[in-house]
Coordinates of C-alpha atoms and ligand atoms in Angstrom, one line a residue:
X681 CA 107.8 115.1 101.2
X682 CA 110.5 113.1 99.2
X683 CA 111.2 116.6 96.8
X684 CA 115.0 117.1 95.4
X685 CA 115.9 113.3 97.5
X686 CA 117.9 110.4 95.6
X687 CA 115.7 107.3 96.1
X688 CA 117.1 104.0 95.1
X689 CA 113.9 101.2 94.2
X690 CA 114.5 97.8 93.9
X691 CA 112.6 96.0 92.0
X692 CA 112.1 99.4 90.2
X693 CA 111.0 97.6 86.5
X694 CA 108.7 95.9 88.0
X695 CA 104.8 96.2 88.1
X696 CA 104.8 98.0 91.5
X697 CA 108.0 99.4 91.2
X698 CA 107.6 101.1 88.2
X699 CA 104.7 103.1 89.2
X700 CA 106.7 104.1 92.0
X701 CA 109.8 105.3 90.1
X702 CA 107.3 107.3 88.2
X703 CA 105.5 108.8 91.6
X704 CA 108.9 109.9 92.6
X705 CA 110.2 111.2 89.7
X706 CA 107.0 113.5 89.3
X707 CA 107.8 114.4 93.0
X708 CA 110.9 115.2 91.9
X709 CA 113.4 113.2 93.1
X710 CA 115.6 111.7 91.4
X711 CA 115.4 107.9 91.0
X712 CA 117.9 104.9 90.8
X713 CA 115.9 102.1 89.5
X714 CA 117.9 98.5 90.4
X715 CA 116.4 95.3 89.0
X716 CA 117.6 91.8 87.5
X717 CA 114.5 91.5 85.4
X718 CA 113.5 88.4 86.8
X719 CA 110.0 88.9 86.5
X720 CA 110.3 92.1 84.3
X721 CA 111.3 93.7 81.5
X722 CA 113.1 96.8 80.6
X723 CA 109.5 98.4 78.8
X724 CA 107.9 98.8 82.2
X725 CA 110.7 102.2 82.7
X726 CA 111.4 102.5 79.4
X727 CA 109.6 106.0 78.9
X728 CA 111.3 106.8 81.7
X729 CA 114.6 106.7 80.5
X730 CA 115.4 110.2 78.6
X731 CA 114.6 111.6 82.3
X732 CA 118.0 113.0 83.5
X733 CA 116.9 112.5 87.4
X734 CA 115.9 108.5 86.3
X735 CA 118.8 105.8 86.1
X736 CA 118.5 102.4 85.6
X737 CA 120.9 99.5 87.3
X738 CA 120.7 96.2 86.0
X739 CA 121.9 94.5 89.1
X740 CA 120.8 91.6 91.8
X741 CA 120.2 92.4 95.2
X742 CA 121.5 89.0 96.3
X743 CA 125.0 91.1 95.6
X744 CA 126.5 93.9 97.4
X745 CA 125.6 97.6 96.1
X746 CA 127.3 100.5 96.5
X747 CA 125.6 104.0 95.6
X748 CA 124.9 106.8 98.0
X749 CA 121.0 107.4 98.1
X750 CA 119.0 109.5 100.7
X751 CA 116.1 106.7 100.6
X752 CA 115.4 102.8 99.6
X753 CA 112.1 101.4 98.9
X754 CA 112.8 97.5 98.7
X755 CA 111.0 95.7 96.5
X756 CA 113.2 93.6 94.3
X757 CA 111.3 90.0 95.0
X758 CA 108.9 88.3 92.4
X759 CA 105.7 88.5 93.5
X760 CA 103.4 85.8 91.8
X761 CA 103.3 82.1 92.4
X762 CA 104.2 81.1 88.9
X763 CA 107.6 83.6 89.4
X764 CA 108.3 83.0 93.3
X765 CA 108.1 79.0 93.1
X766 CA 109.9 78.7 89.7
X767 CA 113.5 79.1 91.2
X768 CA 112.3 78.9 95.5
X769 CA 115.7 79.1 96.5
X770 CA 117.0 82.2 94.9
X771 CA 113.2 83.4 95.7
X772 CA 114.4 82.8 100.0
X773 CA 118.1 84.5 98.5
X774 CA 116.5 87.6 97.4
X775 CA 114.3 88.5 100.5
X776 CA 116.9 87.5 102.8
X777 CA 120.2 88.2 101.2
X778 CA 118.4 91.2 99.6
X779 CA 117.6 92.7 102.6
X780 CA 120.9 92.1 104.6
X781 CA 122.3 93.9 101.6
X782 CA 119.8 96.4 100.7
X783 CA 119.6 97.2 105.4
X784 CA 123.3 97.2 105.1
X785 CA 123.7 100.2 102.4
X786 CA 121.3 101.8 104.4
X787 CA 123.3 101.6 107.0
X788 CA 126.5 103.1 105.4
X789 CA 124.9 106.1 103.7
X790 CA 122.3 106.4 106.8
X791 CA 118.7 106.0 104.2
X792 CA 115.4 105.4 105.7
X793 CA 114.5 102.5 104.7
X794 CA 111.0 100.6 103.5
X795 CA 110.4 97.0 102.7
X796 CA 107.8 95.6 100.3
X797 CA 106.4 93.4 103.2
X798 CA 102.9 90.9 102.2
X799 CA 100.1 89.3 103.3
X800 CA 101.6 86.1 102.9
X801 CA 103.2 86.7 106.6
X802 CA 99.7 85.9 107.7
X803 CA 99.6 82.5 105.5
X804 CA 96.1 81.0 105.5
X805 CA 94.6 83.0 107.9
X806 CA 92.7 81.9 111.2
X807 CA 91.8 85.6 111.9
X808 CA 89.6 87.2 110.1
X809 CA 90.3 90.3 109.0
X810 CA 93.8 89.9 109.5
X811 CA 95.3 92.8 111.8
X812 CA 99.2 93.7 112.0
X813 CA 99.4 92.0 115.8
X814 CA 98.6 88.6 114.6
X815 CA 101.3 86.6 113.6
X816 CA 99.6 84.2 111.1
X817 CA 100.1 80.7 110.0
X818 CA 102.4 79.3 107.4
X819 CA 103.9 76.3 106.6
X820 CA 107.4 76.4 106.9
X821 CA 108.0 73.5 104.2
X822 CA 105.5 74.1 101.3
X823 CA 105.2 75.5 97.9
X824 CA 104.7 79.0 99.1
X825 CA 107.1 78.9 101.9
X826 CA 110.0 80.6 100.0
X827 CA 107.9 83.3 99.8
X828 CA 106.3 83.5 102.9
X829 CA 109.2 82.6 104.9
X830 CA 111.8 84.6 103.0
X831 CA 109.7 87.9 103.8
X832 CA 109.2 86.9 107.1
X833 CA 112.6 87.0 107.6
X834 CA 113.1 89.9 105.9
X835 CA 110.8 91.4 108.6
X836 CA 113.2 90.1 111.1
X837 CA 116.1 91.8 109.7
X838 CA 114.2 94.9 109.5
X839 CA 113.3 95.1 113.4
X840 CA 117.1 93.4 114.1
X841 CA 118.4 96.1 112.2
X842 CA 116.6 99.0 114.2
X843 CA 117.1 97.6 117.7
X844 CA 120.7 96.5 117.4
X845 CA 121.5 99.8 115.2
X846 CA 118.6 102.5 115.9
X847 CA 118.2 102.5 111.8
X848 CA 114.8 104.1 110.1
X849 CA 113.1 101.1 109.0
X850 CA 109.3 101.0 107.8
X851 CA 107.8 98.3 106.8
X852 CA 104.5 97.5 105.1
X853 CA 102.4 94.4 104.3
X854 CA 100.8 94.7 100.9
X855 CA 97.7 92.8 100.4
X856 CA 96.9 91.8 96.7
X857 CA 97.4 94.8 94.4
X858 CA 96.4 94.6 90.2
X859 CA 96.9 97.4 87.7
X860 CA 98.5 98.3 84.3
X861 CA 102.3 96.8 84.0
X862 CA 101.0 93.6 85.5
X863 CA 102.8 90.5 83.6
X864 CA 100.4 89.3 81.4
X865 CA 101.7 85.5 82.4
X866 CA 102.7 85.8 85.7
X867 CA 99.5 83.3 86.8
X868 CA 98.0 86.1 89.3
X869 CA 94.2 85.9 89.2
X870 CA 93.5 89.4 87.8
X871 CA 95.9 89.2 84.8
X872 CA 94.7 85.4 84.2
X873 CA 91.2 85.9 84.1
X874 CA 91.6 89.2 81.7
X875 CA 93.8 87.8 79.5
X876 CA 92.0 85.1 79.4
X877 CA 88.6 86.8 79.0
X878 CA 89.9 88.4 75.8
X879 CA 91.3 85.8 74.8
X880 CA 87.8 84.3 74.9
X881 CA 89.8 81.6 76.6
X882 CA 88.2 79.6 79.5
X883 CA 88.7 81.2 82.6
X884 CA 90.3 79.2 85.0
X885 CA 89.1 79.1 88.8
X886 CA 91.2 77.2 91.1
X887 CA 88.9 75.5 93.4
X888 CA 85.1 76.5 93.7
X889 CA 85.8 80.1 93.8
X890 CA 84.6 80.8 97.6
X891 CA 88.4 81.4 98.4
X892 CA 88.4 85.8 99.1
X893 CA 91.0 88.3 98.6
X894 CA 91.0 91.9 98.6
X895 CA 92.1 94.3 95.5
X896 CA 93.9 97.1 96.0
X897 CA 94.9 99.0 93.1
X898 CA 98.4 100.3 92.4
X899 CA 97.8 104.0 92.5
X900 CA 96.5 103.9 95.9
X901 CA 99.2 100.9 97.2
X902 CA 101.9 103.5 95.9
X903 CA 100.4 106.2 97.9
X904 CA 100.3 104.4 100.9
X905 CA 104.1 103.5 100.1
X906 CA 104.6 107.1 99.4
X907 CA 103.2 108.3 103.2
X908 CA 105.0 105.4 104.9
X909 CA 108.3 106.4 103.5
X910 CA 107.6 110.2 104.7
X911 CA 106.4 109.3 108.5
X912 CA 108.9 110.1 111.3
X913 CA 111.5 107.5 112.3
X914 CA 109.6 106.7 115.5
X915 CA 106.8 104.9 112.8
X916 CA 108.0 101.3 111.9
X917 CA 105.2 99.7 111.0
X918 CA 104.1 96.8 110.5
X919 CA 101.3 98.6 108.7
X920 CA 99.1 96.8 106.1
X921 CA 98.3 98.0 102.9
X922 CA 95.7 96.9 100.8
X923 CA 91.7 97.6 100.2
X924 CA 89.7 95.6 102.9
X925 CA 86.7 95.2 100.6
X926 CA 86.7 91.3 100.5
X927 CA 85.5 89.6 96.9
X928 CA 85.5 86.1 96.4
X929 CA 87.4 84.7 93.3
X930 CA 84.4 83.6 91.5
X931 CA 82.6 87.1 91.9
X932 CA 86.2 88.2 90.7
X933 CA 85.8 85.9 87.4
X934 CA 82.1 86.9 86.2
X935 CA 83.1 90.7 86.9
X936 CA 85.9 90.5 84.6
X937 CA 83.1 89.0 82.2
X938 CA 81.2 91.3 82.7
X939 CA 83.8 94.6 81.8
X940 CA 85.1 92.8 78.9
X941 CA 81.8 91.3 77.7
X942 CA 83.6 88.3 77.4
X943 CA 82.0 84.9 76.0
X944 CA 84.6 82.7 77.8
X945 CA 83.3 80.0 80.4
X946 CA 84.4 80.0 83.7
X947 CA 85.8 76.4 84.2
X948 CA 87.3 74.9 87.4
X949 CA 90.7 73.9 88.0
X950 CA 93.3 72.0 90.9
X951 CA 93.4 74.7 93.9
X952 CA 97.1 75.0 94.8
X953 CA 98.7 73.6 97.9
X954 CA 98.3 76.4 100.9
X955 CA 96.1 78.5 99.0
X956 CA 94.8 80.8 101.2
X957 CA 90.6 80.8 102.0
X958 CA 90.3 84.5 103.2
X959 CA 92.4 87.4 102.8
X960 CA 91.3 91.1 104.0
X961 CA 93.5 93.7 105.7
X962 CA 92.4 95.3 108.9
X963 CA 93.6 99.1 108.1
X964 CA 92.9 100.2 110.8
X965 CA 96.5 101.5 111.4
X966 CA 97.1 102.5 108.2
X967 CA 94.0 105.3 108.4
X968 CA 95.0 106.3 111.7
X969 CA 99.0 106.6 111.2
X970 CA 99.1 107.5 107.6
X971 CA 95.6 108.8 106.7
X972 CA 95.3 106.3 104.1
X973 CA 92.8 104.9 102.5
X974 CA 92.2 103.1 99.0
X975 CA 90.9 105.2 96.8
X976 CA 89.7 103.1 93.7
X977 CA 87.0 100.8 93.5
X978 CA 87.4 97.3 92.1
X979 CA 85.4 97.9 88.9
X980 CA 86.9 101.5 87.9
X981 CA 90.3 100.1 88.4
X982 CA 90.1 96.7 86.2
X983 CA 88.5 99.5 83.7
X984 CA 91.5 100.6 83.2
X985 CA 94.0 97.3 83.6
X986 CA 91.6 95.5 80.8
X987 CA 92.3 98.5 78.8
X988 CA 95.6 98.4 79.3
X989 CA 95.9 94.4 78.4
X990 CA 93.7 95.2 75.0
X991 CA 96.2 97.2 74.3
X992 CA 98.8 94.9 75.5
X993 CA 97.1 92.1 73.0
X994 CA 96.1 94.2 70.3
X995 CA 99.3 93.5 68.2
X996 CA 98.5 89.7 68.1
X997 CA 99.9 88.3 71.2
X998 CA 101.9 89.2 74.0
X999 CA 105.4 88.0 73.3
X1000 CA 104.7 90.0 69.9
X1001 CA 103.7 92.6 72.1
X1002 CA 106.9 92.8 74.3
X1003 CA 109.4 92.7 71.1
X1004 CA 107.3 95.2 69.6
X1005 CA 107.4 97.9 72.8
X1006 CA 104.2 97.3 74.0
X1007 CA 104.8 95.7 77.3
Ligands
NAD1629 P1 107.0 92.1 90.2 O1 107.4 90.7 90.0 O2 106.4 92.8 89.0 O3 108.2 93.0 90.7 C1 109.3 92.6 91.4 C2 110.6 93.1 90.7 O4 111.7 92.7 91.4 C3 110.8 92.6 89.3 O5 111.0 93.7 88.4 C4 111.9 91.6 89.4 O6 112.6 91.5 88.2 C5 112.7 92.2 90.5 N1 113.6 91.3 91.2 C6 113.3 90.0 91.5 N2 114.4 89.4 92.1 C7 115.4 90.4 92.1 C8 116.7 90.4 92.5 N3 117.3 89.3 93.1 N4 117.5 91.5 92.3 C9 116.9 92.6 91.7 N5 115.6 92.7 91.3 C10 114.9 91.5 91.5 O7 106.1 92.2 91.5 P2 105.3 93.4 92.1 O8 103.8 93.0 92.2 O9 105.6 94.7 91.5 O10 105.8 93.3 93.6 C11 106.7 94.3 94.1 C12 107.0 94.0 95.6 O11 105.8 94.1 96.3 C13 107.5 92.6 95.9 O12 108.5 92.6 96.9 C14 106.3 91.9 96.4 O13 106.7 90.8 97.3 C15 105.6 93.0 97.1 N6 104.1 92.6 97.1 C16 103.3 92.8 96.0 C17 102.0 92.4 96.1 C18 101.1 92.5 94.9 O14 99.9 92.1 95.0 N7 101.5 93.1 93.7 C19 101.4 91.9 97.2 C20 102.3 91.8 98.3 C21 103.6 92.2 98.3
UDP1630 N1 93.3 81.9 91.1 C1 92.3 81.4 90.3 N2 92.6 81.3 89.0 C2 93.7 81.7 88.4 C3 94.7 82.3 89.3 C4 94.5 82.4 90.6 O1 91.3 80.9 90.8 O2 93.9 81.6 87.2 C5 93.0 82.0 92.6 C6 94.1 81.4 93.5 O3 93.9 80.1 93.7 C7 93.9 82.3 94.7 C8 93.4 83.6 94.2 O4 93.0 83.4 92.9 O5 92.9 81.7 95.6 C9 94.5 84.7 94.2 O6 95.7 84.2 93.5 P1 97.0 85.0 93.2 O7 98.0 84.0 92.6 O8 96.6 86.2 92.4 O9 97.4 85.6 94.6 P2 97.6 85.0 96.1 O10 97.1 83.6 96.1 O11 99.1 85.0 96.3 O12 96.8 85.9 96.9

């Protein structure tokens, strides 16, 4: 596949990304890991470091780069709600600058390229499951639009790039993915309800709960990731990524009560503007052109994440945590 390549990852500290870097350096490849650390910090990689094939960059993609790589996986962006919509503009800079820069090394140093593509091209959905050919619904203008908008674009760019310059591009769309390395306050709802639940805080669901999504855990997204980047150049994508088994965030909340043993309450809170009712991936492309499928079921792989936030919480609390080398 990707053995003895130099593979540049944006976004490389973060949650994703650093599972990646580590997929790739056991691979072996050997790994440039660029980030700002916007939503991350230097612990995600940091056992990563002695590795002679692993370097890290602090840099931000909104600026040029210059390195000579074989292969870019593009994922510099925050991904939460809390992190996208606390600075919207630089959130639009990143996607869009990010990817004229990050398509324009490729470019130069002729690297296949991949982009960190999402679900939130599809906004609130009015199909059901969503597949790659429909286009989706967003507000242009709203809280979420930076987001939303700014990787739409990015898509743009992506296809742009390959007719007007024949480049390698791949894109996939992620669908909600959970797992260790998660930020323990970046507001998604799997860290929030277990941190939360051992907390023995109250467990906040926005809304009544009947809102769906879809959990895909990283080890499998990374895979998918992984056969994407190692197609031929005739495969593009759009390809979505995720695990179409569809939960609602209220059966979400009392299984995470139910793996920690928690005695928190589930209490309801404001439902965000644009908050999507329904979110599962059609796969259907992704078996056929990659032979992918999720692997992990919901309750194996929040096994694992809760145990890695005990750990994460076990020193007292989380900022704690981070100065001590925890997180
Ligand atoms: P994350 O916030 O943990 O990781 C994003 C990383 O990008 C962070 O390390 C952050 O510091 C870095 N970054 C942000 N702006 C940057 C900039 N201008 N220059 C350099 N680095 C920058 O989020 P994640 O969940 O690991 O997501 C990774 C990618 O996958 C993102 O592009 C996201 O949009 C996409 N994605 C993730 C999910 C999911 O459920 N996790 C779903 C859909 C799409
Ligand atoms: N959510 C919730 N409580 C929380 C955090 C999120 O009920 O503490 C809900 C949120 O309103 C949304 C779903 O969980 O309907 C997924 O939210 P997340 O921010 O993880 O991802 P996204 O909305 O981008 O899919």
């Amino acid at each position: 596949m990707t053995i003895g390549k130099r593979v540049l990852v944006t976004g490389g500290a973060g949650f994703l990304g650093s599972h990646l870097c580590e997929r790739l350096l056991a691979s072996g490849c050997d790994v440039l890991c660029v980030d700002n650390f916007f939503s991350s910090t230097r612990r995600n990689v940091e056992h990563l470091i002695g590795d002679p094939r692993f370097e890290l960059m602090r840099h931000d993609v909104t600026f040029p780069l210059y390195v000579e790589v074989d292969e870019i996986f593009n994922l510099a962006c925050p991904a939460s709600p809390v992190h996208y919509q606390f600075d919207p503009v630089q959130t639009t800079k990143t996607s869009v600058i990010g990817a004229i820069n990050m398509l324009g090394l490729a470019k130069r140093v002729k690297a296949k390229i991949l982009q960190a593509s999402t679900s939130e091209v599809y906004g609130d959905p009015d199909v059901h499951p969503q597949p790659e050919a429909y286009w989706g619904n967003v507000n242009p203008i709203g809280f979420r639009s930076c987001y939303d908008e700014g990787k739409r674009c990015a898509e743009t760019l992506f296809f742009d790039y390959r007719r007007q310059h024949g480049m390698p591009v791949k894109v996939v769309r992620i669908f909600n993915t959970y797992g260790p390395r998660m930020h323990p306050h970046d507001g998604r709802v799997v860290s929030n309800f277990i941190v939360q639940a051992l907390k023995g805080e109250d467990i906040t669901l926005y809304g009544d709960g009947s809102q769906t999504r879809s959990f895909c855990y990283a080890d499998d997204l990374v895979e998918a990731m992984l056969r994407m980047m190692a197609t031929g150049p005739e495969v593009t994508g759009p390809i979505n990524v995720g695990n179409p088994t569809e939960f609602s965030i209220r059966e979400l909340a009392d299984l995470v009560i139910e793996l920690t043993g928690s005695r928190s309450r589930i209490v309801s809170a404001r439902l965000p503007s644009d908050d999507p009712r329904q979110r599962k991936p059609d796969i259907g492309k992704a078996r056929d052109v990659l032979g992918w499928e999720p692997k992990t079921q919901l309750r194996d792989g929040l096994r694992v994440t809760i145990a890695y936030f005990e750990r994460l919480l076990a020193l007292g609390d989380t900022y704690r945590a981070q100065r001590e080398g925890v997180l």
